[in-house]
PDB file of C-alpha atoms in Angstrom:
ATOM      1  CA  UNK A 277      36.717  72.034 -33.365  1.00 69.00           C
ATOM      2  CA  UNK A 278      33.170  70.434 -33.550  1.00 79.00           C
ATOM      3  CA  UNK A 279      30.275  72.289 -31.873  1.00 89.00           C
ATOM      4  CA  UNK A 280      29.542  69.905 -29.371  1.00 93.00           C
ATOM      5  CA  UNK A 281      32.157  67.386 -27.987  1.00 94.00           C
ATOM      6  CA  UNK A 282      31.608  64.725 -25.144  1.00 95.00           C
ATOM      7  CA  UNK A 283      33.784  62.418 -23.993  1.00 86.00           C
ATOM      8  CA  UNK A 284      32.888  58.831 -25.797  1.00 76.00           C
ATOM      9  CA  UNK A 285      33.917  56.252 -23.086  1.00 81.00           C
ATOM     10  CA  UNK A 286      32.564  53.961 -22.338  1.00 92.00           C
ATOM     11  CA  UNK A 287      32.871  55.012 -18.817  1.00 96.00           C
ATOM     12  CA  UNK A 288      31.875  52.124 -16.218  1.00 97.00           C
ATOM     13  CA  UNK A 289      31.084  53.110 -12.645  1.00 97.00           C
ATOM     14  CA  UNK A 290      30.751  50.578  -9.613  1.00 97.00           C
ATOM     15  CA  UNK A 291      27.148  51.020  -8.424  1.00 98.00           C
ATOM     16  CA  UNK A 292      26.704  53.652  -5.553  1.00 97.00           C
ATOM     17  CA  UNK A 293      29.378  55.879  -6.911  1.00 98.00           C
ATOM     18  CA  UNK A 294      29.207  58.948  -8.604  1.00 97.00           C
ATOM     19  CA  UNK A 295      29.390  59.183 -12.589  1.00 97.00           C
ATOM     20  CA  UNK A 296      30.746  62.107 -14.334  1.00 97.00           C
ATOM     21  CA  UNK A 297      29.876  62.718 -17.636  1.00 97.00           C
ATOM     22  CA  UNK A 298      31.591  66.346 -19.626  1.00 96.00           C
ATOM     23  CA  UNK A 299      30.468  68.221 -22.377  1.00 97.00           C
ATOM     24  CA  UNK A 300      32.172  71.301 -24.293  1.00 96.00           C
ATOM     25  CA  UNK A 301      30.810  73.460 -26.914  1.00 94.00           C
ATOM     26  CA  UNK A 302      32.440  76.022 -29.322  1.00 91.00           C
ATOM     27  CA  UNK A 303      29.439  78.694 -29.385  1.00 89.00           C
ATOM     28  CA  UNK A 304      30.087  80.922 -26.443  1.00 89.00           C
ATOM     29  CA  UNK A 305      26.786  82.637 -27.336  1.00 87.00           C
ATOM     30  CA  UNK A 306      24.914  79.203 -26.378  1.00 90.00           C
ATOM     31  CA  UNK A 307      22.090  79.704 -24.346  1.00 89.00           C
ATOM     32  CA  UNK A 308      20.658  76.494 -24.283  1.00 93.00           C
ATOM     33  CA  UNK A 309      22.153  72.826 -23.036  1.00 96.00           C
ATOM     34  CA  UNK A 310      20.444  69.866 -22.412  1.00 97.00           C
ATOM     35  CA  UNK A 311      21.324  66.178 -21.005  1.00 98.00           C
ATOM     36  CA  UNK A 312      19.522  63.207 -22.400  1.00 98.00           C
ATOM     37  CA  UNK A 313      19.310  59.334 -21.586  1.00 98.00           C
ATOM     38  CA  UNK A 314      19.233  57.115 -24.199  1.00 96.00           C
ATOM     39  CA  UNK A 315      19.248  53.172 -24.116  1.00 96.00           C
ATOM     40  CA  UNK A 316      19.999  50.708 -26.878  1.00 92.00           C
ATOM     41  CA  UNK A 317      17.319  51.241 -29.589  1.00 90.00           C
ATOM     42  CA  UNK A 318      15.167  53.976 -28.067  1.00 94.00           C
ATOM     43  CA  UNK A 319      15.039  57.136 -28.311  1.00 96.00           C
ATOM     44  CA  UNK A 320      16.524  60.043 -26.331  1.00 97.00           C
ATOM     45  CA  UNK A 321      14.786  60.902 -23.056  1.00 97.00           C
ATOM     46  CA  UNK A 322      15.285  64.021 -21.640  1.00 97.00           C
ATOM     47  CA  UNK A 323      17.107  64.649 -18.415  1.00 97.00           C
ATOM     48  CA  UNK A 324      17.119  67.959 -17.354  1.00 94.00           C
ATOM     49  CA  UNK A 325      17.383  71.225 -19.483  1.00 95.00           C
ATOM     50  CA  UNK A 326      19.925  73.847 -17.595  1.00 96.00           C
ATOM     51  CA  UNK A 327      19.805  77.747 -18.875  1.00 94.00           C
ATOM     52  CA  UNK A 328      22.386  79.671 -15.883  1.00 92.00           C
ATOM     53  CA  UNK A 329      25.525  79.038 -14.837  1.00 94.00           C
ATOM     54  CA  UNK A 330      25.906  77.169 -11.778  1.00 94.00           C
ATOM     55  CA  UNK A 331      23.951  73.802 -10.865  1.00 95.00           C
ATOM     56  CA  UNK A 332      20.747  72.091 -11.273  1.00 96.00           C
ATOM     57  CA  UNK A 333      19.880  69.574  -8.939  1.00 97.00           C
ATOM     58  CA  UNK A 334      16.906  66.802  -9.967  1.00 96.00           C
ATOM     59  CA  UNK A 335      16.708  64.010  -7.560  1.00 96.00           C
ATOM     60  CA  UNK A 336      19.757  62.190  -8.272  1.00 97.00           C
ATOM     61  CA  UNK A 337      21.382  64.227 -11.147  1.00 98.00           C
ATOM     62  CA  UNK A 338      23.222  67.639 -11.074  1.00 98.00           C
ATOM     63  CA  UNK A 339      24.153  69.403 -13.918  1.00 97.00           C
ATOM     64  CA  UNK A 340      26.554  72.064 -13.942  1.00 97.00           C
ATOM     65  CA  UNK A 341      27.023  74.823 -16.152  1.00 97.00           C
ATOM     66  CA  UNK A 342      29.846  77.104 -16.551  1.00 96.00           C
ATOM     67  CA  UNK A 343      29.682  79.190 -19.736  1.00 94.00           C
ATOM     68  CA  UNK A 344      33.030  81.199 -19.058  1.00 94.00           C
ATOM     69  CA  UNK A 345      34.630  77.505 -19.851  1.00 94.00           C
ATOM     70  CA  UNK A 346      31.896  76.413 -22.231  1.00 95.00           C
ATOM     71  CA  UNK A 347      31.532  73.357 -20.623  1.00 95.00           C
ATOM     72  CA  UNK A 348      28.736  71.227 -19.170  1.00 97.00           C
ATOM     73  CA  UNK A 349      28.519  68.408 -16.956  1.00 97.00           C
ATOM     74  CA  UNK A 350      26.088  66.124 -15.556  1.00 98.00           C
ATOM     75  CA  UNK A 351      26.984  63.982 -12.101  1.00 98.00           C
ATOM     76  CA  UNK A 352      24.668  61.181 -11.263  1.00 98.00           C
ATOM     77  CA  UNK A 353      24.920  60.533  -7.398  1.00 98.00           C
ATOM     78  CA  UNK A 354      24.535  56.597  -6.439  1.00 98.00           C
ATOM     79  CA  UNK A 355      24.558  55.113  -9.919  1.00 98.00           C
ATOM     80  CA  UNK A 356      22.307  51.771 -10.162  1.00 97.00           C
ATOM     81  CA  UNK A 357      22.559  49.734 -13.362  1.00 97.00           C
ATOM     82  CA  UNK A 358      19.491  51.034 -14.685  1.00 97.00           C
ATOM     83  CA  UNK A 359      21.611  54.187 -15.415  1.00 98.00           C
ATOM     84  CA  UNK A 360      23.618  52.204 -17.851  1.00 97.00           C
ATOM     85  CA  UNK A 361      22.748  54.201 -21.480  1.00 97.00           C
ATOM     86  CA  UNK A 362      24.327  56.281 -23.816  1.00 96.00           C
ATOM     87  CA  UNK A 363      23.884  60.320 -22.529  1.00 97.00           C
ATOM     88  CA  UNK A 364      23.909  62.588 -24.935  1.00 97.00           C
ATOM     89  CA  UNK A 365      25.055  66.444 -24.444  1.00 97.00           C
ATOM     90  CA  UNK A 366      23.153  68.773 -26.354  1.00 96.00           C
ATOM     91  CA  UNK A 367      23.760  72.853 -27.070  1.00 94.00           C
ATOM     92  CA  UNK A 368      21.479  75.351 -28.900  1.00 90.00           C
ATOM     93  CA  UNK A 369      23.895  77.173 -31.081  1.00 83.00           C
ATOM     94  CA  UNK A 370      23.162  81.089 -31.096  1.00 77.00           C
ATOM     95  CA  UNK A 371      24.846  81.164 -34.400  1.00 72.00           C
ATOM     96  CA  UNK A 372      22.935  78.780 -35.928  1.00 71.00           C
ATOM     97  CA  UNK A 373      19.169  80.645 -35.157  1.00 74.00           C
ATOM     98  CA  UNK A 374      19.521  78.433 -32.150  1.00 77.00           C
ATOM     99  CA  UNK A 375      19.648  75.358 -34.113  1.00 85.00           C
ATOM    100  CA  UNK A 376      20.110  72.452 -31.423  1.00 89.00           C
ATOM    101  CA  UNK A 377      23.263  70.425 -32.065  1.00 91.00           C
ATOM    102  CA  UNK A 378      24.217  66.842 -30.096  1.00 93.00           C
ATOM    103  CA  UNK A 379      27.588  65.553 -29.103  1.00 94.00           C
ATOM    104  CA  UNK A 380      28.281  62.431 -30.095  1.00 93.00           C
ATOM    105  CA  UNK A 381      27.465  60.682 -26.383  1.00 95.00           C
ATOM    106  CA  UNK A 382      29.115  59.086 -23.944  1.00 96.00           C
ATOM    107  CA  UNK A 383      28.486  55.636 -23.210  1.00 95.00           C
ATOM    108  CA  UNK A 384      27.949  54.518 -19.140  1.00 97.00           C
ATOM    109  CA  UNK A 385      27.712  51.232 -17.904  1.00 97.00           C
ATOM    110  CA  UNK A 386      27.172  50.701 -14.021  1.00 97.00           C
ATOM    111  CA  UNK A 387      28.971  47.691 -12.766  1.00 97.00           C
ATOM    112  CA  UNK A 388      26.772  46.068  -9.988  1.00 95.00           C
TER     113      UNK A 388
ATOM    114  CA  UNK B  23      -0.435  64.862 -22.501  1.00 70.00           C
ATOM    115  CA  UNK B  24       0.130  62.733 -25.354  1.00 83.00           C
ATOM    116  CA  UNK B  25       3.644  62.368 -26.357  1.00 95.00           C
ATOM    117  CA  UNK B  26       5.019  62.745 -29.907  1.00 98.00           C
ATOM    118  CA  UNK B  27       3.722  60.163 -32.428  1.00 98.00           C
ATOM    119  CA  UNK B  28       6.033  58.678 -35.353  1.00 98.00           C
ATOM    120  CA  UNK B  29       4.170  56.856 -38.294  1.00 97.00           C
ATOM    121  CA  UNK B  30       5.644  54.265 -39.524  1.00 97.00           C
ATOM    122  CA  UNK B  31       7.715  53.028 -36.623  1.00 97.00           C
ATOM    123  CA  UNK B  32       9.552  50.558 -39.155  1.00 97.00           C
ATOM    124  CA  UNK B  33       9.759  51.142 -42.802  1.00 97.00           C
ATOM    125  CA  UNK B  34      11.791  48.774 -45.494  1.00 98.00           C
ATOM    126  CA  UNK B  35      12.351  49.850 -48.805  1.00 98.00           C
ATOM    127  CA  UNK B  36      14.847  49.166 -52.063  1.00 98.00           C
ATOM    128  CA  UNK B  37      17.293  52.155 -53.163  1.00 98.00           C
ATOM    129  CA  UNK B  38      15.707  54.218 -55.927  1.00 97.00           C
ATOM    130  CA  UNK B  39      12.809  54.093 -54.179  1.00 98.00           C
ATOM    131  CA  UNK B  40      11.204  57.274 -52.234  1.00 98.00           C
ATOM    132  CA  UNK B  41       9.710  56.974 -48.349  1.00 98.00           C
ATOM    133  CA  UNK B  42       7.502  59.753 -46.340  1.00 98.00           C
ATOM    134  CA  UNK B  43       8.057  60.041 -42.411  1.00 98.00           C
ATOM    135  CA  UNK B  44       5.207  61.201 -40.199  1.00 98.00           C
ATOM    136  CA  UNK B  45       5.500  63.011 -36.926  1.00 98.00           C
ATOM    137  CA  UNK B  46       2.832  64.227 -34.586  1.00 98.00           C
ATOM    138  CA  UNK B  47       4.339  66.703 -31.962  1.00 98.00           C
ATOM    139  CA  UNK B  48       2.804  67.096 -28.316  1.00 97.00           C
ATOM    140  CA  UNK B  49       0.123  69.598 -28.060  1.00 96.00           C
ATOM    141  CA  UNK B  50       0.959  72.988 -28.208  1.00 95.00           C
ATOM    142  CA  UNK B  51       4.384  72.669 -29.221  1.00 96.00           C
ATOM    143  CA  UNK B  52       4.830  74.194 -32.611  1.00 96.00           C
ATOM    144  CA  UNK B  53       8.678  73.665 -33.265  1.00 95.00           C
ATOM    145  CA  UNK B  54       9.176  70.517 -34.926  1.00 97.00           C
ATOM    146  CA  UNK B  55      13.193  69.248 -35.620  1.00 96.00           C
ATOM    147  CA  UNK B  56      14.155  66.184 -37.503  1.00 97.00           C
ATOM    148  CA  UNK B  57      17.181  63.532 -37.000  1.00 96.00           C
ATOM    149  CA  UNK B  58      19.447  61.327 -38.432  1.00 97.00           C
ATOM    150  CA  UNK B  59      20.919  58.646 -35.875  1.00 96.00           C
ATOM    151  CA  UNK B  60      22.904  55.838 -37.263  1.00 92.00           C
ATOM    152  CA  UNK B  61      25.796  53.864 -35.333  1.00 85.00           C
ATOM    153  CA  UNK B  62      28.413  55.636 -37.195  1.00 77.00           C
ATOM    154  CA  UNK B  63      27.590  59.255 -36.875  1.00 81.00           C
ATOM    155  CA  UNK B  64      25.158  59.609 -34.074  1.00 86.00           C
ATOM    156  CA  UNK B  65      22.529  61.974 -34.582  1.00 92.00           C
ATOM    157  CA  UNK B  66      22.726  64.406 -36.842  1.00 94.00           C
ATOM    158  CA  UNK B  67      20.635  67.478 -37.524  1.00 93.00           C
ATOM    159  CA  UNK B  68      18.256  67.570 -40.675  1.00 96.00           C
ATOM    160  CA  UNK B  69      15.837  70.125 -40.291  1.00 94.00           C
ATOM    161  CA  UNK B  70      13.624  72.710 -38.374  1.00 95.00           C
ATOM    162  CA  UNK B  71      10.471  73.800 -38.616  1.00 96.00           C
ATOM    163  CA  UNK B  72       8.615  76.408 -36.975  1.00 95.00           C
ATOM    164  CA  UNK B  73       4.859  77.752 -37.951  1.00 94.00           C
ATOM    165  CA  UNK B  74       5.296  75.986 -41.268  1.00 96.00           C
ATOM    166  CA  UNK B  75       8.695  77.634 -41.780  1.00 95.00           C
ATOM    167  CA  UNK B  76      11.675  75.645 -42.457  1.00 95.00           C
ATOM    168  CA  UNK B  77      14.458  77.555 -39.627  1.00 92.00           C
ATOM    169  CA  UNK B  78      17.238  75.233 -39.778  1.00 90.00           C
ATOM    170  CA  UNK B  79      18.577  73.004 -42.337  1.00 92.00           C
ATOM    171  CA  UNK B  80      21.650  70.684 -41.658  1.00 92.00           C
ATOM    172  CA  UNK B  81      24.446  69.370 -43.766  1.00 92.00           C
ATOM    173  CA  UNK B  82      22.354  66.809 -46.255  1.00 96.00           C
ATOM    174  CA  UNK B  83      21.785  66.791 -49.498  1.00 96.00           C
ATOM    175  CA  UNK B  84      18.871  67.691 -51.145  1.00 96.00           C
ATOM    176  CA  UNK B  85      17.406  64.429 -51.168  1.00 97.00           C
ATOM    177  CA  UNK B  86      16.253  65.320 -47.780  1.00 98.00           C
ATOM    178  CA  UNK B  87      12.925  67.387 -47.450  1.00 97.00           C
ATOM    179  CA  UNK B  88      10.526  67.980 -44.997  1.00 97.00           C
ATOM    180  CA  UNK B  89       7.729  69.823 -44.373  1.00 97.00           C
ATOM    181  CA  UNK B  90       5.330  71.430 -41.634  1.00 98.00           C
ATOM    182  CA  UNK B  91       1.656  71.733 -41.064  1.00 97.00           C
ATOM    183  CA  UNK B  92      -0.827  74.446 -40.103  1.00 97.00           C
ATOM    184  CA  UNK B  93      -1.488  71.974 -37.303  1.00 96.00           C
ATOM    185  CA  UNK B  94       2.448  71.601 -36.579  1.00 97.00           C
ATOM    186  CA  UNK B  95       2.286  68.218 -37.668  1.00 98.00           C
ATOM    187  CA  UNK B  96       5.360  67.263 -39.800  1.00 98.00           C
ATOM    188  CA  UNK B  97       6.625  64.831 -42.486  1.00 98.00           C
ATOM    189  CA  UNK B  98      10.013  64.355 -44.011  1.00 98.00           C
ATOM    190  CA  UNK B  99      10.705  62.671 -47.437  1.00 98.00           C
ATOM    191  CA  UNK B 100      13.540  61.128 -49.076  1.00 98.00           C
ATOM    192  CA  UNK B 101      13.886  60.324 -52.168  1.00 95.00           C
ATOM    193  CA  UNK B 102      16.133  58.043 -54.736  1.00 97.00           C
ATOM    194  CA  UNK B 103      17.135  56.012 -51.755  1.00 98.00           C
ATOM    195  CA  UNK B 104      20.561  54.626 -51.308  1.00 97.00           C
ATOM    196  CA  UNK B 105      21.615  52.500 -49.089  1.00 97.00           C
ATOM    197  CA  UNK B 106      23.563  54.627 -46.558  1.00 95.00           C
ATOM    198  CA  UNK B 107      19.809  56.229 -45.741  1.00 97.00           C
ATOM    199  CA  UNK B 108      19.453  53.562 -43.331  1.00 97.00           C
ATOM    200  CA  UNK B 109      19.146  54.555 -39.875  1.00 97.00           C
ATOM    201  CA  UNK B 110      16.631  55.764 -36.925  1.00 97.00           C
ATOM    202  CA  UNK B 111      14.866  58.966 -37.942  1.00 98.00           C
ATOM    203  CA  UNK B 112      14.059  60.607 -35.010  1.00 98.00           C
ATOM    204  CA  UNK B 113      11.691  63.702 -34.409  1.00 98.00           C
ATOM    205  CA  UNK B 114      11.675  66.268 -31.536  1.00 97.00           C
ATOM    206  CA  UNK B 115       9.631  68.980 -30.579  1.00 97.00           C
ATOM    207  CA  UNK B 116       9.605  71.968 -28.693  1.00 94.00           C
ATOM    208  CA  UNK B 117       7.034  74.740 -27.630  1.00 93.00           C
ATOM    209  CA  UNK B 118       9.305  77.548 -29.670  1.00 89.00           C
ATOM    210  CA  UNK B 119      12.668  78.178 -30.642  1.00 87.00           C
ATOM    211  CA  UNK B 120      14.634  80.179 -28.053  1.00 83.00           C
ATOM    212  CA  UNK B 121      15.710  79.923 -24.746  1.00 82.00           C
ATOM    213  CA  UNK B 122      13.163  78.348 -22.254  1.00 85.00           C
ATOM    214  CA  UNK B 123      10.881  77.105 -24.718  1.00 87.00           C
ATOM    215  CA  UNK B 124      13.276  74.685 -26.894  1.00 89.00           C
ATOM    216  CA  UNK B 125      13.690  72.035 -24.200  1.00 93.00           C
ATOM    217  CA  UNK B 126      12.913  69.199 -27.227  1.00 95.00           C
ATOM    218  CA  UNK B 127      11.298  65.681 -26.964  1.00 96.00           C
ATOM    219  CA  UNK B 128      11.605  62.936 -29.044  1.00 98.00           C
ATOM    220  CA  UNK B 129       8.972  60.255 -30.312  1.00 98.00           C
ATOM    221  CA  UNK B 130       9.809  56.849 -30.255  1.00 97.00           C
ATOM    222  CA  UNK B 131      11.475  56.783 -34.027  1.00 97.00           C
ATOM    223  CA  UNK B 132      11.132  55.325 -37.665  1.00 98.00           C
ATOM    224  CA  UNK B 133      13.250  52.452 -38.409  1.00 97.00           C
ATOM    225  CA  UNK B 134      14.268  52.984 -42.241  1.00 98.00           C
ATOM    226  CA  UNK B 135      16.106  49.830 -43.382  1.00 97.00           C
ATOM    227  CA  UNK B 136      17.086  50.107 -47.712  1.00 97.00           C
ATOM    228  CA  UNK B 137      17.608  47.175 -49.129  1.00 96.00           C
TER     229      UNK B 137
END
């Protein structure tokens, strides 16, 4: 099983919905997870960081957190075209000296 | 606050040949990681470093070294170059390892293209 795992899509939304994006990870120890944006030849931006189980709400995106299931997921509420990117999952492995590993993205394209 | 810096933002070299990256991180932020991203693989892990201390190495081969600062500043070398060593490098960094203080950002990247 790889450390972090995302699902690669590409995932295409209508604009206004809501777009879904999961994220598992193997370390149960992880304390850490992170979402990032990333468009075509830049680098990753950061989203929101998320430490607790439950969700995190930042204007338009909620990430969710349930460590029982080691997953992570981020919903972005009315999806514009601008939100078409790659988003990248990221863990902090705690047996790793909380090395921070990426899943391999999932690509979203919002359909106007 | 100034973002992280990344000198050169495009490099091309030949394969044998040997390349230094630079990166600057944001002030007060004294963890320093280092990335591979190419289309293939994504990005992959390289290194850590932390107060001048390497904490993390990933899966690469030796060619692959890096090194940290008393300022935090940070550069990575390769050497013998071969062609698969193209890519985006990509630097992050973070106030401290451990929870709360790793939230990681990246500079803008250094194109490496071996010819």
């Amino acid at each position: 099983q790889k450390e972090v795992e995302q699902n690669s899509g590409p995932l295409s939304v209508p604009e206004g919905a809501i777009a879904s994006l999961n994220c598992t990870y193997s370390d149960r120890g992880s304390q850490s997870f992170f979402w990032y944006r990333q468009y075509s030849g830049k680098s990753p931006e950061l989203i929101m960081s998320i430490y607790s189980n439950g969700d995190k709400e930042d204007g338009r995106f909620t990430a969710q957190l349930n460590k029982a299931s080691q997953y992570v997921s981020l919903l972005i509420r009315d999806s514009q075209p601008s939100d078409s990117a790659t988003y990248l999952c990221a863990v902090s492995l705690k047996t790793s000296y909380d090395k921070v590993i990426f899943g391999p993205g999932t690509s979203l394209s919002v359909i106007p | 606050k100034a973002g992280v810096t990344q000198t050169p933002r495009y490099l091309i070299k030949t394969r044998g040949q040997q390349v230094t990256l630079s990166c600057s991180p944001i002030s007060g932020h004294r963890s320093v990681s280092w990335y591979q991203q190419t289309p293939g693989q994504g990005l992959q892990f390289l290194f850590e470093y932390f107060s001048e201390t390497q904490r993390n190495k990933g899966n690469f081969p030796g060619r692959f070294s890096g090194r940290q600062f008393s300022n935090s500043r940070s550069e990575m070398n390769v050497s013998t170059l071969e062609l698969g060593d193209s890519a985006l490098y990509l630097c992050a960094s973070s106030q401290a390892p451990g929870q709360y203080t790793d939230t990681q950002y990246f500079g803008p990247g250094t194109r490496l293209t071996v010819l």
